[in-house]
Amino acid sequence: MNSFEEIYDRKNSRSVKWDAIADIYNVEDASGILPMWIADMDFPAPPPVLKALHDRVEHSIFGYSIMCEGCRTAVINWQAKRNDWKIEPDWMMFHHGIIPAIASIIETFTEKHDKILVTPPVYPPFFQLAENQDREVLYSALLEQDGYYTIDFEDFEEKLQSAALFIFCNPHNPGGRVWTQEELQEIIRLCTKHDVLIISDEIHGDLILGSNRHIPLAKIAGEESGRIFTCLSPTKTFNLAGIQVAMIVATDQEKRAKLEKHALAHGTGILNAFAPVALTAAYNESEPWLEQVLQVISDNMDFAIQELAQKIPALRAVKPEATYLLWIDYRALGLSEADIMEKLLATGKVALEPGSKYGEAGLGYLRLNVACPRAVLADGINRMAAALA
């Protein structure tokens, strides 16, 4: 049995996914509930990463650690190989994670009551971070047709006229879109026209399915790359979320200086001792593992869509172009979100993410994580069918 088929017991491992269900979903007893919600995989990390971490533990001393030049080189080589994007070493700053990185950019380059634009349904921290820093959030809802999302550029431009910053999900979570070059160029054109800064969250940029290809926004921005902050991380790609390491890539030296000052002001300059070890082993040695896991995810997507169509025909799901997250339309069932969540949790004993978490545009949808052994995925779908029969 390979590591993508073996079922690992993650309970009582301080896992948010497995051990926080009762609090997250407000249920008294979560012991029998199967979690298929938060975006981490139920697969072990790549063997080269595990070996590197074991070796680091054997060293036995965990003092203050640096993100070495080898870390920068690993990121640069990875982006060059996977995305044909040339990053200069001094463009890169390391951070504790994508969410802290985005928070630092918001705080550094906007003021209280500034307007920040997002395109829902979208990753909740985008608007939560803005709201918690007393910024006003502008929503330009994506257009959806047959499960395929596009940007409403007319509404998008209207909102940009009063925005200071646009937070972009590239590829998109939860819709799974890999944006085309034409779409990306129009985003750059409009943000340039209205002098709006851009955060491009590209944490899912390695999790591309099929023949789709991820295009880093800054790669095609030319002279306008200075208005873009690209947020990268190996943690989603290689299932290392608990290690907590990310990068901000910014081509503008003055903007980097401001972010460095922010880091000094908030004491966020030093990462944990395992971050450089995991990052370099992931990017330098774990590409074969990634190719395997992408095939597993793609096959699991096909399986889930087929099974859902057979067992719960009222549900609609379209295979995403990226991510291991399946966005499921349940509007044909005629159920409220509260009703469907009650059925899933109480009857089916399965936890999916409710669409409203991603903004009002997510109402009527559920998000299902397929990055798990096939037997677990089949169990989850059978639980859904039992709940919604």
XYZ file of C-alpha atoms in Angstrom:
389
model
C 0.000 0.000 0.000
C 1.410 3.414 -0.942
C 1.215 6.502 1.249
C -1.704 7.898 -0.776
C -3.846 4.833 -0.010
C -2.931 4.257 3.614
C -5.291 5.747 6.188
C -3.409 7.581 8.946
C -5.027 8.233 12.310
C -4.733 11.989 12.813
C -6.961 12.210 15.865
C -5.362 13.527 19.062
C -2.489 15.034 17.083
C -3.576 18.625 17.765
C -4.938 18.717 14.211
C -7.319 21.576 13.466
C -8.972 19.392 10.845
C -9.559 16.396 13.108
C -9.486 17.692 16.682
C -11.317 21.024 16.453
C -14.544 19.882 14.787
C -16.689 20.281 17.902
C -15.701 23.915 18.344
C -15.742 24.821 14.646
C -19.150 23.272 13.950
C -20.669 23.830 17.400
C -21.531 20.176 18.060
C -21.336 18.463 21.430
C -19.861 15.173 20.221
C -17.674 15.207 17.117
C -16.057 11.821 17.694
C -17.903 10.142 14.811
C -17.738 13.016 12.334
C -15.487 12.639 9.286
C -13.717 15.951 8.519
C -13.523 16.904 4.842
C -13.331 20.637 5.295
C -10.129 22.608 5.978
C -7.498 22.646 3.219
C -4.811 20.277 4.392
C -4.170 16.795 3.034
C -4.532 13.465 4.811
C -1.302 12.354 3.121
C 2.122 12.347 4.773
C 4.628 14.936 3.618
C 7.120 13.969 0.898
C 9.832 11.503 1.983
C 12.694 13.981 1.317
C 11.032 16.485 3.631
C 10.491 13.873 6.323
C 14.128 12.764 6.106
C 15.383 16.349 6.290
C 13.200 17.056 9.325
C 14.301 13.819 11.035
C 17.918 14.784 10.451
C 17.246 18.227 11.893
C 15.638 16.715 14.992
C 18.632 14.407 15.425
C 20.830 17.498 15.566
C 18.925 18.146 18.841
C 19.539 21.903 19.188
C 16.787 24.282 18.124
C 18.182 27.773 18.441
C 17.311 30.856 16.422
C 17.407 29.969 12.739
C 17.953 31.868 9.505
C 16.354 31.561 6.093
C 19.627 31.012 4.236
C 20.608 31.878 0.685
C 19.949 28.262 -0.178
C 16.303 28.857 0.756
C 16.095 31.751 -1.696
C 17.787 29.687 -4.383
C 15.323 26.829 -3.855
C 12.348 29.174 -4.362
C 13.956 30.860 -7.374
C 14.790 27.570 -9.080
C 11.325 26.163 -8.389
C 9.522 29.146 -9.899
C 11.854 29.169 -12.890
C 11.253 25.488 -13.584
C 7.532 25.263 -12.839
C 6.314 28.668 -14.018
C 9.144 30.083 -16.154
C 9.249 33.066 -13.782
C 12.601 34.644 -13.003
C 12.765 36.016 -9.464
C 15.723 38.054 -8.280
C 17.015 37.074 -4.808
C 16.517 40.529 -3.305
C 12.846 40.606 -4.321
C 12.019 37.962 -1.715
C 11.060 38.336 1.938
C 10.191 35.410 4.191
C 7.193 35.381 6.487
C 5.407 33.100 8.957
C 2.593 32.292 6.549
C 0.401 33.618 3.772
C -2.190 35.080 6.142
C 0.368 37.007 8.262
C 2.032 38.137 5.028
C -1.223 39.528 3.640
C -1.979 41.174 6.983
C 1.408 42.902 6.969
C 0.870 44.242 3.445
C -2.588 45.572 4.318
C -1.265 47.302 7.426
C 1.791 48.737 5.658
C 0.199 50.091 2.492
C -3.327 51.084 3.492
C -4.856 53.283 6.177
C -7.869 52.782 8.397
C -11.122 53.115 6.428
C -9.360 52.580 3.094
C -11.290 50.330 0.734
C -10.003 46.866 -0.143
C -11.496 44.912 -3.042
C -12.113 41.149 -3.109
C -13.937 38.892 -5.585
C -16.221 36.473 -3.729
C -16.787 33.675 -3.238
C -13.228 33.803 -1.961
C -10.887 32.672 0.806
C -12.347 34.213 4.017
C -9.153 35.778 5.476
C -9.058 38.168 2.527
C -12.032 40.122 3.868
C -11.603 39.144 7.522
C -8.092 40.593 7.710
C -9.283 43.816 6.098
C -12.264 44.136 8.431
C -10.159 43.425 11.512
C -7.798 46.219 10.509
C -10.734 48.637 10.185
C -10.643 48.745 6.408
C -13.791 48.796 4.304
C -14.277 45.750 2.097
C -15.627 46.098 -1.428
C -17.110 42.978 -3.010
C -17.134 42.356 -6.750
C -18.817 38.975 -7.042
C -17.551 36.574 -9.664
C -19.910 35.508 -12.424
C -20.845 31.824 -12.422
C -22.144 29.791 -15.339
C -22.403 26.010 -15.183
C -19.910 25.929 -12.333
C -17.319 28.074 -14.134
C -16.360 31.415 -12.607
C -15.252 34.553 -14.413
C -14.584 38.123 -13.327
C -17.304 40.704 -13.895
C -14.872 43.279 -15.250
C -17.492 46.014 -15.534
C -18.352 45.768 -11.843
C -14.710 45.108 -10.975
C -13.608 48.382 -12.552
C -16.417 50.301 -10.913
C -15.285 49.073 -7.485
C -11.614 49.717 -8.288
C -12.301 53.428 -8.655
C -12.513 53.797 -4.877
C -10.175 50.974 -3.824
C -6.635 51.226 -2.502
C -5.827 47.515 -2.717
C -7.099 44.411 -4.508
C -6.548 40.973 -2.948
C -6.473 38.388 -5.715
C -6.741 34.594 -5.391
C -4.567 33.097 -8.151
C -5.533 30.243 -8.664
C -8.948 30.725 -7.159
C -10.138 29.221 -3.885
C -12.857 27.921 -3.677
C -13.834 28.034 -7.373
C -10.736 26.273 -8.669
C -10.119 28.626 -11.601
C -6.722 28.933 -13.253
C -6.940 32.428 -14.687
C -6.016 32.943 -18.323
C -3.340 35.360 -19.465
C -6.035 37.581 -20.965
C -7.873 37.770 -17.645
C -4.654 38.499 -15.770
C -3.637 41.225 -18.197
C -7.020 42.896 -17.822
C -6.640 42.866 -14.037
C -3.237 44.507 -14.363
C -4.549 47.069 -16.863
C -7.488 48.115 -14.705
C -5.503 48.227 -11.457
C -2.890 50.361 -13.223
C -5.564 52.648 -14.632
C -6.972 53.287 -11.165
C -3.621 53.097 -9.337
C -4.599 50.158 -7.123
C -2.059 47.881 -5.434
C -2.453 44.105 -5.800
C -1.814 41.204 -3.463
C -1.685 38.010 -5.526
C -2.102 34.986 -3.255
C -0.573 32.134 -5.268
C -0.417 29.458 -2.578
C -2.374 27.055 -4.818
C -0.159 27.793 -7.821
C 1.534 24.379 -7.745
C -1.718 22.429 -7.433
C -2.695 22.655 -11.095
C -4.722 19.840 -12.632
C -4.595 18.458 -16.163
C -3.191 20.593 -18.947
C -3.877 23.901 -17.189
C -0.912 26.176 -16.496
C -0.485 28.666 -13.672
C 0.705 32.145 -14.654
C 2.190 34.269 -11.849
C 0.593 37.689 -12.075
C 3.877 39.574 -11.613
C 5.526 37.550 -14.374
C 3.431 39.248 -17.065
C 3.082 42.674 -15.425
C 6.152 44.255 -17.002
C 6.718 47.779 -15.689
C 3.657 47.436 -13.461
C 5.122 44.549 -11.446
C 5.995 47.079 -8.737
C 2.345 47.368 -7.710
C 2.103 43.597 -7.111
C 2.922 41.657 -3.945
C 3.057 37.938 -4.747
C 2.517 35.620 -1.786
C 3.990 32.130 -2.160
C 4.415 29.109 0.087
C 5.359 25.428 -0.129
C 2.982 24.561 2.686
C -0.172 23.916 0.639
C 1.743 22.129 -2.107
C 3.589 19.695 0.148
C 1.140 19.494 3.095
C 3.314 21.453 5.509
C 0.808 23.974 6.887
C 1.959 23.409 10.459
C 5.549 24.335 9.564
C 4.455 27.902 8.710
C 6.676 29.501 6.108
C 5.832 31.821 3.226
C 7.405 34.352 0.894
C 6.434 37.808 -0.290
C 7.901 38.642 -3.699
C 7.990 42.389 -4.374
C 10.010 43.925 -7.204
C 9.838 47.495 -5.844
C 12.728 48.231 -3.482
C 10.944 51.049 -1.618
C 7.965 48.817 -0.915
C 10.253 46.045 0.332
C 11.931 48.532 2.673
C 8.548 49.449 4.134
C 7.681 45.787 4.655
C 11.041 45.189 6.312
C 10.362 48.105 8.658
C 6.946 46.615 9.434
C 8.614 43.289 10.274
C 11.025 45.033 12.642
C 8.153 46.892 14.286
C 6.207 43.676 14.854
C 9.075 41.303 15.628
C 8.288 38.935 12.763
C 11.777 38.573 11.347
C 12.750 35.091 12.580
C 11.042 31.866 11.503
C 11.021 28.494 13.239
C 13.952 26.086 12.985
C 12.076 23.669 10.718
C 10.996 26.212 8.095
C 14.251 26.393 6.088
C 14.721 22.627 6.318
C 11.245 21.770 5.033
C 11.268 24.464 2.352
C 14.560 23.433 0.764
C 13.789 19.703 0.860
C 10.366 20.346 -0.670
C 11.507 22.538 -3.526
C 14.823 20.815 -4.221
C 13.862 17.153 -3.891
C 10.085 16.636 -3.806
C 8.857 17.371 -7.327
C 8.319 13.641 -8.105
C 6.081 13.385 -5.031
C 4.088 16.403 -6.232
C 3.523 14.833 -9.649
C 2.177 11.726 -7.915
C -0.123 13.642 -5.606
C -1.498 15.736 -8.473
C -2.530 12.541 -10.254
C -4.143 11.231 -7.065
C -6.052 14.498 -6.639
C -7.177 14.516 -10.260
C -8.382 10.916 -10.034
C -10.139 11.628 -6.732
C -11.887 14.606 -8.326
C -13.177 12.416 -11.151
C -14.305 9.778 -8.665
C -16.069 12.284 -6.398
C -17.913 13.982 -9.256
C -19.052 10.640 -10.670
C -20.174 9.287 -7.299
C -22.032 12.466 -6.374
C -23.830 12.468 -9.717
C -24.973 8.893 -9.179
C -25.865 9.057 -5.510
C -27.108 12.640 -5.131
C -28.131 13.753 -8.648
C -29.422 17.121 -7.429
C -25.884 18.187 -6.551
C -23.724 19.765 -9.245
C -19.944 19.761 -9.211
C -17.496 20.680 -11.962
C -13.892 19.497 -11.913
C -11.700 22.426 -10.886
C -8.676 23.529 -12.887
C -6.594 23.734 -9.697
C -6.623 22.896 -5.961
C -7.841 19.745 -4.223
C -11.095 21.466 -3.244
C -14.382 20.548 -4.931
C -17.012 23.321 -4.987
C -20.456 21.736 -4.885
C -23.698 23.482 -5.877
C -26.637 22.198 -3.808
C -29.182 24.887 -4.714
C -31.394 22.405 -6.580
C -32.085 20.645 -3.275
C -34.025 23.679 -2.060
C -32.407 23.496 1.377
C -31.145 26.382 3.460
C -27.523 26.313 4.508
C -28.531 25.671 8.100
C -30.661 22.700 7.030
C -28.030 21.059 4.843
C -25.302 21.507 7.444
C -27.580 19.971 10.096
C -28.262 16.970 7.853
C -24.601 16.483 7.000
C -23.354 16.786 10.579
C -26.172 15.079 12.498
C -27.244 12.368 10.048
C -24.295 11.910 7.714
C -21.612 12.556 10.333
C -19.492 14.396 7.777
C -18.108 17.939 7.933
C -17.879 20.022 4.760
C -17.372 23.774 4.605
C -20.513 25.896 4.167
C -20.353 28.231 1.180
C -21.363 31.342 3.126
C -17.936 31.212 4.766
C -16.609 32.547 1.453
C -19.005 35.466 1.335
C -22.637 35.881 0.367
C -21.790 34.721 -3.176
C -21.013 31.292 -1.704
C -24.530 30.637 -0.439
C -25.878 27.429 -1.951
C -22.474 25.758 -2.138
C -20.323 23.375 -0.113
C -16.550 22.866 -0.261
C -15.228 19.296 -0.161
C -11.557 18.392 0.348
C -10.599 15.379 -1.820
C -6.928 15.195 -0.727
C -7.370 11.971 1.202
C -7.164 8.225 0.559
C -9.817 6.984 -1.876
C -11.450 4.855 0.837
C -11.913 7.952 3.018
C -13.334 9.919 0.104
C -15.783 7.122 -0.725
C -16.846 6.997 2.932
C -17.425 10.750 2.946
C -19.573 10.659 -0.175
C -21.615 7.737 1.206
C -22.187 9.792 4.371
C -23.337 12.717 2.247
C -25.711 10.450 0.365
C -27.145 9.081 3.601
C -27.681 12.583 4.908
C -29.314 13.930 1.767
C -31.323 10.880 0.679
